[in-house]
Amino acid sequence: MNTRWRKITGDFRQHRLQIFLIAAILVLGSAGVMTALNARSILAREIEKSYRRANGADIILWFDKVEPKLVDLVRSRPGVAEVEARSTAFTRVAGKSGKWFPMRLTVLPDFAQQKVNLIHRDATAWPAVNDGILIEQSGMSLLGIGENEPVRVRTPAVVVVTIPLGGFVHDPAVAPSTQDRMIYGYITPTAAPSLGQNAELDQLLVKLSVRGSLSDVAEFADDLNGWLKGRNLVPLRVDALNNTHPHAALMTAMLRVLEVLAGLAFVCSATLAACVISLWMRREVRQVGIMKTLGARSSQVAGQYLALVAPLVLVTIALAFPIGTALGRWVVKYHETMLNIDIADWSVPRSLVFQELIFALGVPLLAMALPIVRAARISPRQAIQDPGIVAPRGPIAFTSRLIKLPGNRRWSFALRNSFRRPWRLALTLLALSAGGALFLTTHNN
Amino acid sequence: MIAPTVATDDADLIRLEEATKSFGSRGGQLFPALRGISLRVAPGDFLAVLGKSGSGKSTLLNLIAGIDRPTSGEVRAAGEDLSRLGENRMALWRGRNVGVVFQFFQLLPTLTVEENILLAMDFVGKIPRVDRRPRARQLLELVGLSDQAAKLPSTLSGGQQQRAAIARSLANDPPIVLADEPTGNLDSETSAAVVELFHGLIGEGKTLLIVTHDNNLASRAHRVIQLRDGLIVADEMNHSARG
């Protein structure tokens, strides 16, 4: 092995604790930022895709009653892709424990022939007989009732009736029951009378061929309203819908905050690593002087120390990458339940992986290269005669004298040392604050 | 031992003309460490530099080694005007032409004794790669440390470390060897051995310039100069030593 590499490996052995500390800081910072970026990338894509699977309605028209010919008439209107009649009622449902929950009950013509606001069952067929109730899956834990068990529902006449639970469905267009404390039930007109509900449908859900912006949808809804009025079919109300997941905006904001905090934590971790390297280089300055006296050029000295930290950064990335990927998936899995969405694709775009690698490689290397290059460029006389820790100057010297703790002098000494490099202290506090904020953000969400 | 290879443009291997060196203090005042020193050293000379602490001895050594630059005046050594060299060219020049021995040995702690010598050769690249290890062993044999080659410096005594540092200073076969109080940290018996070693280098054609408080070492020098307050106050030939 080349002698310079022997020196590098010797330095590695001698400073293994500091190197381990740097590696740990970088692994945590890099894994944190990878977690946030991966989770945001997957969730941003899958929230959209999951909601699109529901083929959510763009317009809802409310009537006293929707006849099949009205459905056909609206479907014939240019620009309309799909139309389906439904009705909605609000009632209460009892869990196995006897606790009652509010329930939004949707009556739809046929589970197997849905057109808009699709609900689906994963890997199971629709019930052959439509005389039971289907419950949105996120309500399963609240109710504690299994498939084919009886469910108690309160009717509009304040009578409690029992109906078989036909199974659980996934409605990606609604927020999870666990969050909204609302159960979502689905029945066909066949089962509606058994719950005291009207079998007639009164809403018309319209899906447009080309959606455009919300104002475009509102304009189309106005036209449709006028067109129907001209045919003496006056809607009670017309709503142009946003057609986004109910928690999408909140989720985007939360993910952005997570991303910013992770980025901050990463930059701070790289800075902390640079601080550790800087401290290390302060102690190495005399050796730098010796090497320069022996004939080493600045590039050789810098190269020697960079050769020590560059593999370290590669190792930290090798460790941080699987950790970041696994934690990112965990965050996505957590939000999959929290948002009641389907994650069909867990992959992270290659371009993002590439950017993460460049970022995780470049930022720490650059941050650590600065103190190394600075130390390598020091003149041999300065290096050999380096006095070590020097007394602070200017305002820091003044404030240092003011710091005086009662009792043992070593406490004053320790505190004054902490304030000797105010920028380092500020960065350390910033890194710790960012880490704490990141933890609280993830914990509170 | 390989003979010095550097050609000089005149008879002096080292020449200082009116060299001054001042250091700035915190108050903005300049402290003159050397005040217009002129000095000529011929190849093969053994020069001892004496003087009290703060007289400018180490500064003089640093200027000749290219570790520091004069504030004014000229410093030429081994055929180069050192004020014209940039930092990197200076480092390469130093590695090829000057071997430096420090008071506190300054061996790199994570390398073995042999590796300390090899590293000096690796940095400079003057000695062909295949010759480096045999040369390192030859130098260790010269200083009587053949059996300590694979040991880390921390396991050696002070005298052994200083002998290893001398071997390292010769790694690239420099024509000039500079030593800053090389016996200052050694007991008298070990100092005597180191003095012998330095004296032996004269026979190898080296030019020695040693800053010392050690009278025994100074008495072996061909020429003794005294510094006081940044000036040469005495420059005497020691004919008995030369003889």
PDB file of C-alpha atoms in Angstrom, chain A residues 1-4 6-8 10-11 13-15 286-287 289-301 304 377-382 384-385 390-393, chain B residues 21 23 26 58 62 66-68 87-89 91-92 94-96 98 100 102 106-111 114-116 118-120 122-125 129 133 168-169 172:
ATOM      1  CA  MET A   1       0.000   0.000   0.000  1.00  0.00           C
ATOM      2  CA  ASN A   2       1.215   3.521  -0.821  1.00  0.00           C
ATOM      3  CA  THR A   3       2.606   5.360   2.224  1.00  0.00           C
ATOM      4  CA  ARG A   4       0.104   8.178   1.810  1.00  0.00           C
ATOM      5  CA  ARG A   6      -1.054   4.148   5.032  1.00  0.00           C
ATOM      6  CA  LYS A   7      -1.184   7.581   6.611  1.00  0.00           C
ATOM      7  CA  ILE A   8      -4.860   7.878   5.663  1.00  0.00           C
ATOM      8  CA  GLY A  10      -3.561   5.311  10.228  1.00  0.00           C
ATOM      9  CA  ASP A  11      -5.436   8.596  10.673  1.00  0.00           C
ATOM     10  CA  ARG A  13      -7.750   4.335  13.066  1.00  0.00           C
ATOM     11  CA  GLN A  14      -6.575   7.158  15.295  1.00  0.00           C
ATOM     12  CA  HIS A  15      -9.675   9.305  14.740  1.00  0.00           C
ATOM     13  CA  ARG A 286       0.886  20.835  12.995  1.00  0.00           C
ATOM     14  CA  GLN A 287       0.981  17.653  10.925  1.00  0.00           C
ATOM     15  CA  GLY A 289       3.044  21.926   8.691  1.00  0.00           C
ATOM     16  CA  ILE A 290       5.338  18.908   9.004  1.00  0.00           C
ATOM     17  CA  MET A 291       4.133  17.476   5.702  1.00  0.00           C
ATOM     18  CA  LYS A 292       4.629  20.811   3.984  1.00  0.00           C
ATOM     19  CA  THR A 293       8.111  21.050   5.442  1.00  0.00           C
ATOM     20  CA  LEU A 294       8.774  17.618   3.958  1.00  0.00           C
ATOM     21  CA  GLY A 295       7.809  18.986   0.547  1.00  0.00           C
ATOM     22  CA  ALA A 296       4.062  18.311   0.352  1.00  0.00           C
ATOM     23  CA  ARG A 297       2.080  20.738  -1.772  1.00  0.00           C
ATOM     24  CA  SER A 298      -1.293  22.062  -0.638  1.00  0.00           C
ATOM     25  CA  SER A 299      -3.086  19.853  -3.176  1.00  0.00           C
ATOM     26  CA  GLN A 300      -1.301  16.762  -1.846  1.00  0.00           C
ATOM     27  CA  VAL A 301      -2.202  17.587   1.746  1.00  0.00           C
ATOM     28  CA  GLN A 304      -4.835  13.174   1.547  1.00  0.00           C
ATOM     29  CA  ARG A 377      -3.433  26.117   2.240  1.00  0.00           C
ATOM     30  CA  ILE A 378      -1.985  27.339   5.513  1.00  0.00           C
ATOM     31  CA  SER A 379       1.680  28.334   5.223  1.00  0.00           C
ATOM     32  CA  PRO A 380       4.164  25.883   6.772  1.00  0.00           C
ATOM     33  CA  ARG A 381       5.343  28.499   9.300  1.00  0.00           C
ATOM     34  CA  GLN A 382       1.790  29.217  10.472  1.00  0.00           C
ATOM     35  CA  ILE A 384       4.265  24.638  12.630  1.00  0.00           C
ATOM     36  CA  GLN A 385       3.859  27.583  14.979  1.00  0.00           C
ATOM     37  CA  VAL A 390      -6.591  31.351  20.547  1.00  0.00           C
ATOM     38  CA  ALA A 391      -8.326  33.857  22.762  1.00  0.00           C
ATOM     39  CA  PRO A 392     -11.432  35.423  21.226  1.00  0.00           C
ATOM     40  CA  ARG A 393     -11.278  38.974  19.905  1.00  0.00           C
TER      41      ARG A 393
ATOM     42  CA  LYS B  21      11.701  39.737   8.730  1.00  0.00           C
ATOM     43  CA  PHE B  23       5.980  40.115  12.429  1.00  0.00           C
ATOM     44  CA  ARG B  26      -2.195  42.512  17.570  1.00  0.00           C
ATOM     45  CA  SER B  58      14.490  30.107  14.180  1.00  0.00           C
ATOM     46  CA  ASN B  62      12.714  29.342   8.435  1.00  0.00           C
ATOM     47  CA  GLY B  66      11.510  28.505   2.571  1.00  0.00           C
ATOM     48  CA  ILE B  67       9.115  27.939   5.455  1.00  0.00           C
ATOM     49  CA  ASP B  68       8.814  31.705   5.733  1.00  0.00           C
ATOM     50  CA  GLU B  87       3.802  28.266  -2.321  1.00  0.00           C
ATOM     51  CA  ASN B  88       3.609  24.977  -4.221  1.00  0.00           C
ATOM     52  CA  ARG B  89       6.904  25.377  -6.080  1.00  0.00           C
ATOM     53  CA  ALA B  91       7.184  23.162  -1.167  1.00  0.00           C
ATOM     54  CA  LEU B  92       8.624  21.073  -3.987  1.00  0.00           C
ATOM     55  CA  ARG B  94      12.073  22.480  -0.090  1.00  0.00           C
ATOM     56  CA  GLY B  95      11.341  18.764  -0.376  1.00  0.00           C
ATOM     57  CA  ARG B  96      14.143  18.335  -2.927  1.00  0.00           C
ATOM     58  CA  VAL B  98      16.255  20.980   2.340  1.00  0.00           C
ATOM     59  CA  VAL B 100      14.549  19.929   8.333  1.00  0.00           C
ATOM     60  CA  PHE B 102      12.867  19.904  14.597  1.00  0.00           C
ATOM     61  CA  GLN B 106       7.712  16.000  14.641  1.00  0.00           C
ATOM     62  CA  LEU B 107       7.381  12.493  13.288  1.00  0.00           C
ATOM     63  CA  LEU B 108       3.904  11.705  11.976  1.00  0.00           C
ATOM     64  CA  PRO B 109       2.361   9.616  14.739  1.00  0.00           C
ATOM     65  CA  THR B 110       0.201   7.283  12.635  1.00  0.00           C
ATOM     66  CA  LEU B 111       3.076   6.127  10.426  1.00  0.00           C
ATOM     67  CA  GLU B 114      10.121   3.684   7.899  1.00  0.00           C
ATOM     68  CA  GLU B 115       6.845   5.061   6.549  1.00  0.00           C
ATOM     69  CA  ASN B 116       7.720   8.526   7.848  1.00  0.00           C
ATOM     70  CA  LEU B 118       8.867   6.936   2.661  1.00  0.00           C
ATOM     71  CA  LEU B 119       6.163   9.606   2.891  1.00  0.00           C
ATOM     72  CA  ALA B 120       8.744  12.354   2.443  1.00  0.00           C
ATOM     73  CA  ASP B 122       6.343  10.063  -1.944  1.00  0.00           C
ATOM     74  CA  PHE B 123       5.521  13.763  -1.646  1.00  0.00           C
ATOM     75  CA  VAL B 124       8.522  14.915  -3.627  1.00  0.00           C
ATOM     76  CA  GLY B 125       8.921  12.121  -6.164  1.00  0.00           C
ATOM     77  CA  ARG B 129       9.628   4.507  -6.628  1.00  0.00           C
ATOM     78  CA  ARG B 133      12.190   1.429   0.392  1.00  0.00           C
ATOM     79  CA  ARG B 168      13.690  11.472   7.374  1.00  0.00           C
ATOM     80  CA  SER B 169      15.378  14.811   6.714  1.00  0.00           C
ATOM     81  CA  ASN B 172      15.231  13.067  -0.640  1.00  0.00           C
TER      82      ASN B 172
END
